[in-house]
């Protein structure tokens, strides 16, 4: 069975116009009714770094999870953020961006790769104590524009270390949309075969010209967990590059259903969410 992870946080975090808290709450509440496996709803990071997410605590206070099968995921960048997020019973997953680009790791979490691995160990311990699950995103998992060393072997080396501290969910992130379909297929297939005990996902950024090829590549390689955002909005503002949008959720849904997958989504709720997205992202 496929898992769809809807990422309003990734869509909102770089939006230039400040989105009112009430509007965020209404939008995420609408998404909770659609039937997505997980909603990546907010982040516990420095408000100076990501001002759009400064109201995450207020947002979670307004969410209605009654009757929703969706689980909430919050992004954190260090153990302090993990401690703050773990207080909330509504949150099931903590997501940590672990980049194999030294440049981007400093930009994104203000730490080196080595220090970030130590943070992951601390965060994993916090998750174990508080009943949360850790999702590690391999940022720049398909290459980086900064000239930092990159190879598939480096990706596999760090994934192996993460698996060694019992990280159960790992998502390969195409942070700036560099991945080719061939890369997506090769790296995803190797991960599925080499680490059968983990839940592997992909967080792909794409253009209208290449989204389907990337999606088909990950699916054919055995991936069952897919991140996306309605209307394809989003991208990491810390990359300081021309942003490539998230994988468009509507397109993914259409493709999966065409391929015969049953997603069990509420179509009416999805239409309402799309209408709200059209009001927010203008």
JSON list of N, CA and C in Angstrom, two decimals, residues 179-225:
[
{"chain": "A", "resi": 179, "resn": "UNK", "atom": "N", "xyz": [17.90, 15.61, -9.58]},
{"chain": "A", "resi": 179, "resn": "UNK", "atom": "CA", "xyz": [17.89, 14.18, -9.89]},
{"chain": "A", "resi": 179, "resn": "UNK", "atom": "C", "xyz": [17.35, 13.91, -11.28]},
{"chain": "A", "resi": 180, "resn": "UNK", "atom": "N", "xyz": [17.99, 12.97, -11.95]},
{"chain": "A", "resi": 180, "resn": "UNK", "atom": "CA", "xyz": [17.44, 12.43, -13.20]},
{"chain": "A", "resi": 180, "resn": "UNK", "atom": "C", "xyz": [16.60, 11.22, -12.85]},
{"chain": "A", "resi": 181, "resn": "UNK", "atom": "N", "xyz": [15.67, 10.83, -13.72]},
{"chain": "A", "resi": 181, "resn": "UNK", "atom": "CA", "xyz": [14.90, 9.61, -13.44]},
{"chain": "A", "resi": 181, "resn": "UNK", "atom": "C", "xyz": [15.79, 8.38, -13.24]},
{"chain": "A", "resi": 182, "resn": "UNK", "atom": "N", "xyz": [16.88, 8.32, -13.97]},
{"chain": "A", "resi": 182, "resn": "UNK", "atom": "CA", "xyz": [17.79, 7.17, -13.83]},
{"chain": "A", "resi": 182, "resn": "UNK", "atom": "C", "xyz": [18.41, 7.14, -12.44]},
{"chain": "A", "resi": 183, "resn": "UNK", "atom": "N", "xyz": [18.81, 8.31, -11.93]},
{"chain": "A", "resi": 183, "resn": "UNK", "atom": "CA", "xyz": [19.35, 8.39, -10.58]},
{"chain": "A", "resi": 183, "resn": "UNK", "atom": "C", "xyz": [18.32, 7.97, -9.55]},
{"chain": "A", "resi": 184, "resn": "UNK", "atom": "N", "xyz": [17.11, 8.49, -9.71]},
{"chain": "A", "resi": 184, "resn": "UNK", "atom": "CA", "xyz": [16.05, 8.16, -8.76]},
{"chain": "A", "resi": 184, "resn": "UNK", "atom": "C", "xyz": [15.84, 6.65, -8.73]},
{"chain": "A", "resi": 185, "resn": "UNK", "atom": "N", "xyz": [15.79, 6.03, -9.89]},
{"chain": "A", "resi": 185, "resn": "UNK", "atom": "CA", "xyz": [15.55, 4.59, -9.94]},
{"chain": "A", "resi": 185, "resn": "UNK", "atom": "C", "xyz": [16.71, 3.82, -9.34]},
{"chain": "A", "resi": 186, "resn": "UNK", "atom": "N", "xyz": [17.94, 4.16, -9.71]},
{"chain": "A", "resi": 186, "resn": "UNK", "atom": "CA", "xyz": [19.12, 3.40, -9.26]},
{"chain": "A", "resi": 186, "resn": "UNK", "atom": "C", "xyz": [19.30, 3.50, -7.75]},
{"chain": "A", "resi": 187, "resn": "UNK", "atom": "N", "xyz": [19.25, 4.73, -7.22]},
{"chain": "A", "resi": 187, "resn": "UNK", "atom": "CA", "xyz": [19.50, 4.91, -5.79]},
{"chain": "A", "resi": 187, "resn": "UNK", "atom": "C", "xyz": [18.36, 4.32, -4.97]},
{"chain": "A", "resi": 188, "resn": "UNK", "atom": "N", "xyz": [17.12, 4.54, -5.40]},
{"chain": "A", "resi": 188, "resn": "UNK", "atom": "CA", "xyz": [15.98, 4.00, -4.67]},
{"chain": "A", "resi": 188, "resn": "UNK", "atom": "C", "xyz": [15.99, 2.49, -4.67]},
{"chain": "A", "resi": 189, "resn": "UNK", "atom": "N", "xyz": [16.28, 1.89, -5.82]},
{"chain": "A", "resi": 189, "resn": "UNK", "atom": "CA", "xyz": [16.31, 0.43, -5.91]},
{"chain": "A", "resi": 189, "resn": "UNK", "atom": "C", "xyz": [17.39, -0.16, -5.01]},
{"chain": "A", "resi": 190, "resn": "UNK", "atom": "N", "xyz": [18.56, 0.48, -4.98]},
{"chain": "A", "resi": 190, "resn": "UNK", "atom": "CA", "xyz": [19.63, -0.01, -4.11]},
{"chain": "A", "resi": 190, "resn": "UNK", "atom": "C", "xyz": [19.21, 0.06, -2.65]},
{"chain": "A", "resi": 191, "resn": "UNK", "atom": "N", "xyz": [18.57, 1.16, -2.27]},
{"chain": "A", "resi": 191, "resn": "UNK", "atom": "CA", "xyz": [18.14, 1.33, -0.88]},
{"chain": "A", "resi": 191, "resn": "UNK", "atom": "C", "xyz": [17.09, 0.29, -0.50]},
{"chain": "A", "resi": 192, "resn": "UNK", "atom": "N", "xyz": [16.13, 0.07, -1.38]},
{"chain": "A", "resi": 192, "resn": "UNK", "atom": "CA", "xyz": [15.07, -0.91, -1.10]},
{"chain": "A", "resi": 192, "resn": "UNK", "atom": "C", "xyz": [15.67, -2.30, -0.92]},
{"chain": "A", "resi": 193, "resn": "UNK", "atom": "N", "xyz": [16.63, -2.65, -1.76]},
{"chain": "A", "resi": 193, "resn": "UNK", "atom": "CA", "xyz": [17.23, -3.98, -1.70]},
{"chain": "A", "resi": 193, "resn": "UNK", "atom": "C", "xyz": [18.19, -4.13, -0.53]},
{"chain": "A", "resi": 194, "resn": "UNK", "atom": "N", "xyz": [18.94, -3.07, -0.23]},
{"chain": "A", "resi": 194, "resn": "UNK", "atom": "CA", "xyz": [20.01, -3.17, 0.78]},
{"chain": "A", "resi": 194, "resn": "UNK", "atom": "C", "xyz": [19.52, -2.96, 2.20]},
{"chain": "A", "resi": 195, "resn": "UNK", "atom": "N", "xyz": [18.42, -2.24, 2.36]},
{"chain": "A", "resi": 195, "resn": "UNK", "atom": "CA", "xyz": [17.91, -1.93, 3.70]},
{"chain": "A", "resi": 195, "resn": "UNK", "atom": "C", "xyz": [16.44, -2.31, 3.79]},
{"chain": "A", "resi": 196, "resn": "UNK", "atom": "N", "xyz": [16.14, -3.59, 3.73]},
{"chain": "A", "resi": 196, "resn": "UNK", "atom": "CA", "xyz": [14.73, -4.03, 3.72]},
{"chain": "A", "resi": 196, "resn": "UNK", "atom": "C", "xyz": [13.99, -3.73, 5.02]},
{"chain": "A", "resi": 197, "resn": "UNK", "atom": "N", "xyz": [14.72, -3.45, 6.09]},
{"chain": "A", "resi": 197, "resn": "UNK", "atom": "CA", "xyz": [14.08, -3.22, 7.37]},
{"chain": "A", "resi": 197, "resn": "UNK", "atom": "C", "xyz": [13.58, -1.80, 7.58]},
{"chain": "A", "resi": 198, "resn": "UNK", "atom": "N", "xyz": [13.94, -0.88, 6.67]},
{"chain": "A", "resi": 198, "resn": "UNK", "atom": "CA", "xyz": [13.51, 0.50, 6.85]},
{"chain": "A", "resi": 198, "resn": "UNK", "atom": "C", "xyz": [12.35, 0.83, 5.92]},
{"chain": "A", "resi": 199, "resn": "UNK", "atom": "N", "xyz": [11.60, 1.86, 6.30]},
{"chain": "A", "resi": 199, "resn": "UNK", "atom": "CA", "xyz": [10.58, 2.40, 5.41]},
{"chain": "A", "resi": 199, "resn": "UNK", "atom": "C", "xyz": [11.23, 3.51, 4.60]},
{"chain": "A", "resi": 200, "resn": "UNK", "atom": "N", "xyz": [11.29, 3.32, 3.29]},
{"chain": "A", "resi": 200, "resn": "UNK", "atom": "CA", "xyz": [11.98, 4.27, 2.42]},
{"chain": "A", "resi": 200, "resn": "UNK", "atom": "C", "xyz": [10.98, 5.15, 1.69]},
{"chain": "A", "resi": 201, "resn": "UNK", "atom": "N", "xyz": [11.25, 6.44, 1.70]},
{"chain": "A", "resi": 201, "resn": "UNK", "atom": "CA", "xyz": [10.41, 7.38, 0.97]},
{"chain": "A", "resi": 201, "resn": "UNK", "atom": "C", "xyz": [11.22, 8.24, 0.04]},
{"chain": "A", "resi": 202, "resn": "UNK", "atom": "N", "xyz": [10.52, 9.01, -0.79]},
{"chain": "A", "resi": 202, "resn": "UNK", "atom": "CA", "xyz": [11.18, 10.00, -1.63]},
{"chain": "A", "resi": 202, "resn": "UNK", "atom": "C", "xyz": [10.45, 11.33, -1.47]},
{"chain": "A", "resi": 203, "resn": "UNK", "atom": "N", "xyz": [11.24, 12.39, -1.40]},
{"chain": "A", "resi": 203, "resn": "UNK", "atom": "CA", "xyz": [10.73, 13.76, -1.34]},
{"chain": "A", "resi": 203, "resn": "UNK", "atom": "C", "xyz": [11.30, 14.44, -2.58]},
{"chain": "A", "resi": 204, "resn": "UNK", "atom": "N", "xyz": [10.57, 14.33, -3.68]},
{"chain": "A", "resi": 204, "resn": "UNK", "atom": "CA", "xyz": [11.08, 14.78, -4.97]},
{"chain": "A", "resi": 204, "resn": "UNK", "atom": "C", "xyz": [10.59, 16.18, -5.31]},
{"chain": "A", "resi": 205, "resn": "UNK", "atom": "N", "xyz": [11.49, 16.98, -5.85]},
{"chain": "A", "resi": 205, "resn": "UNK", "atom": "CA", "xyz": [11.13, 18.26, -6.44]},
{"chain": "A", "resi": 205, "resn": "UNK", "atom": "C", "xyz": [11.24, 18.10, -7.95]},
{"chain": "A", "resi": 206, "resn": "UNK", "atom": "N", "xyz": [10.33, 18.74, -8.67]},
{"chain": "A", "resi": 206, "resn": "UNK", "atom": "CA", "xyz": [10.27, 18.47, -10.10]},
{"chain": "A", "resi": 206, "resn": "UNK", "atom": "C", "xyz": [9.67, 19.64, -10.85]},
{"chain": "A", "resi": 207, "resn": "UNK", "atom": "N", "xyz": [9.77, 19.57, -12.16]},
{"chain": "A", "resi": 207, "resn": "UNK", "atom": "CA", "xyz": [9.15, 20.54, -13.05]},
{"chain": "A", "resi": 207, "resn": "UNK", "atom": "C", "xyz": [8.02, 19.84, -13.80]},
{"chain": "A", "resi": 208, "resn": "UNK", "atom": "N", "xyz": [7.14, 20.60, -14.45]},
{"chain": "A", "resi": 208, "resn": "UNK", "atom": "CA", "xyz": [6.08, 19.95, -15.23]},
{"chain": "A", "resi": 208, "resn": "UNK", "atom": "C", "xyz": [6.63, 19.03, -16.32]},
{"chain": "A", "resi": 209, "resn": "UNK", "atom": "N", "xyz": [7.88, 19.25, -16.72]},
{"chain": "A", "resi": 209, "resn": "UNK", "atom": "CA", "xyz": [8.45, 18.46, -17.81]},
{"chain": "A", "resi": 209, "resn": "UNK", "atom": "C", "xyz": [8.98, 17.10, -17.36]},
{"chain": "A", "resi": 210, "resn": "UNK", "atom": "N", "xyz": [9.33, 16.96, -16.06]},
{"chain": "A", "resi": 210, "resn": "UNK", "atom": "CA", "xyz": [10.00, 15.70, -15.67]},
{"chain": "A", "resi": 210, "resn": "UNK", "atom": "C", "xyz": [9.37, 14.99, -14.48]},
{"chain": "A", "resi": 211, "resn": "UNK", "atom": "N", "xyz": [8.24, 15.49, -13.98]},
{"chain": "A", "resi": 211, "resn": "UNK", "atom": "CA", "xyz": [7.68, 14.91, -12.77]},
{"chain": "A", "resi": 211, "resn": "UNK", "atom": "C", "xyz": [7.30, 13.45, -12.95]},
{"chain": "A", "resi": 212, "resn": "UNK", "atom": "N", "xyz": [6.66, 13.13, -14.08]},
{"chain": "A", "resi": 212, "resn": "UNK", "atom": "CA", "xyz": [6.16, 11.77, -14.25]},
{"chain": "A", "resi": 212, "resn": "UNK", "atom": "C", "xyz": [7.29, 10.76, -14.35]},
{"chain": "A", "resi": 213, "resn": "UNK", "atom": "N", "xyz": [8.35, 11.12, -15.04]},
{"chain": "A", "resi": 213, "resn": "UNK", "atom": "CA", "xyz": [9.48, 10.19, -15.19]},
{"chain": "A", "resi": 213, "resn": "UNK", "atom": "C", "xyz": [10.13, 9.91, -13.84]},
{"chain": "A", "resi": 214, "resn": "UNK", "atom": "N", "xyz": [10.26, 10.95, -13.00]},
{"chain": "A", "resi": 214, "resn": "UNK", "atom": "CA", "xyz": [10.84, 10.75, -11.67]},
{"chain": "A", "resi": 214, "resn": "UNK", "atom": "C", "xyz": [9.93, 9.89, -10.80]},
{"chain": "A", "resi": 215, "resn": "UNK", "atom": "N", "xyz": [8.64, 10.18, -10.86]},
{"chain": "A", "resi": 215, "resn": "UNK", "atom": "CA", "xyz": [7.68, 9.43, -10.05]},
{"chain": "A", "resi": 215, "resn": "UNK", "atom": "C", "xyz": [7.66, 7.96, -10.46]},
{"chain": "A", "resi": 216, "resn": "UNK", "atom": "N", "xyz": [7.62, 7.70, -11.75]},
{"chain": "A", "resi": 216, "resn": "UNK", "atom": "CA", "xyz": [7.60, 6.32, -12.25]},
{"chain": "A", "resi": 216, "resn": "UNK", "atom": "C", "xyz": [8.89, 5.59, -11.87]},
{"chain": "A", "resi": 217, "resn": "UNK", "atom": "N", "xyz": [10.01, 6.32, -11.88]},
{"chain": "A", "resi": 217, "resn": "UNK", "atom": "CA", "xyz": [11.29, 5.70, -11.53]},
{"chain": "A", "resi": 217, "resn": "UNK", "atom": "C", "xyz": [11.30, 5.23, -10.08]},
{"chain": "A", "resi": 218, "resn": "UNK", "atom": "N", "xyz": [10.82, 6.09, -9.17]},
{"chain": "A", "resi": 218, "resn": "UNK", "atom": "CA", "xyz": [10.79, 5.71, -7.76]},
{"chain": "A", "resi": 218, "resn": "UNK", "atom": "C", "xyz": [9.81, 4.57, -7.52]},
{"chain": "A", "resi": 219, "resn": "UNK", "atom": "N", "xyz": [8.67, 4.63, -8.16]},
{"chain": "A", "resi": 219, "resn": "UNK", "atom": "CA", "xyz": [7.65, 3.59, -7.99]},
{"chain": "A", "resi": 219, "resn": "UNK", "atom": "C", "xyz": [8.15, 2.24, -8.52]},
{"chain": "A", "resi": 220, "resn": "UNK", "atom": "N", "xyz": [8.78, 2.25, -9.66]},
{"chain": "A", "resi": 220, "resn": "UNK", "atom": "CA", "xyz": [9.27, 1.00, -10.24]},
{"chain": "A", "resi": 220, "resn": "UNK", "atom": "C", "xyz": [10.41, 0.40, -9.43]},
{"chain": "A", "resi": 221, "resn": "UNK", "atom": "N", "xyz": [11.11, 1.28, -8.67]},
{"chain": "A", "resi": 221, "resn": "UNK", "atom": "CA", "xyz": [12.22, 0.80, -7.83]},
{"chain": "A", "resi": 221, "resn": "UNK", "atom": "C", "xyz": [11.75, 0.23, -6.51]},
{"chain": "A", "resi": 222, "resn": "UNK", "atom": "N", "xyz": [10.45, 0.32, -6.24]},
{"chain": "A", "resi": 222, "resn": "UNK", "atom": "CA", "xyz": [9.92, -0.29, -5.02]},
{"chain": "A", "resi": 222, "resn": "UNK", "atom": "C", "xyz": [9.58, 0.69, -3.91]},
{"chain": "A", "resi": 223, "resn": "UNK", "atom": "N", "xyz": [9.64, 2.00, -4.18]},
{"chain": "A", "resi": 223, "resn": "UNK", "atom": "CA", "xyz": [9.30, 2.98, -3.15]},
{"chain": "A", "resi": 223, "resn": "UNK", "atom": "C", "xyz": [7.80, 2.96, -2.89]},
{"chain": "A", "resi": 224, "resn": "UNK", "atom": "N", "xyz": [7.42, 3.10, -1.62]},
{"chain": "A", "resi": 224, "resn": "UNK", "atom": "CA", "xyz": [6.01, 3.07, -1.24]},
{"chain": "A", "resi": 224, "resn": "UNK", "atom": "C", "xyz": [5.58, 4.33, -0.47]},
{"chain": "A", "resi": 225, "resn": "UNK", "atom": "N", "xyz": [6.51, 5.25, -0.24]},
{"chain": "A", "resi": 225, "resn": "UNK", "atom": "CA", "xyz": [6.22, 6.46, 0.54]},
{"chain": "A", "resi": 225, "resn": "UNK", "atom": "C", "xyz": [6.59, 7.67, -0.30]}
]
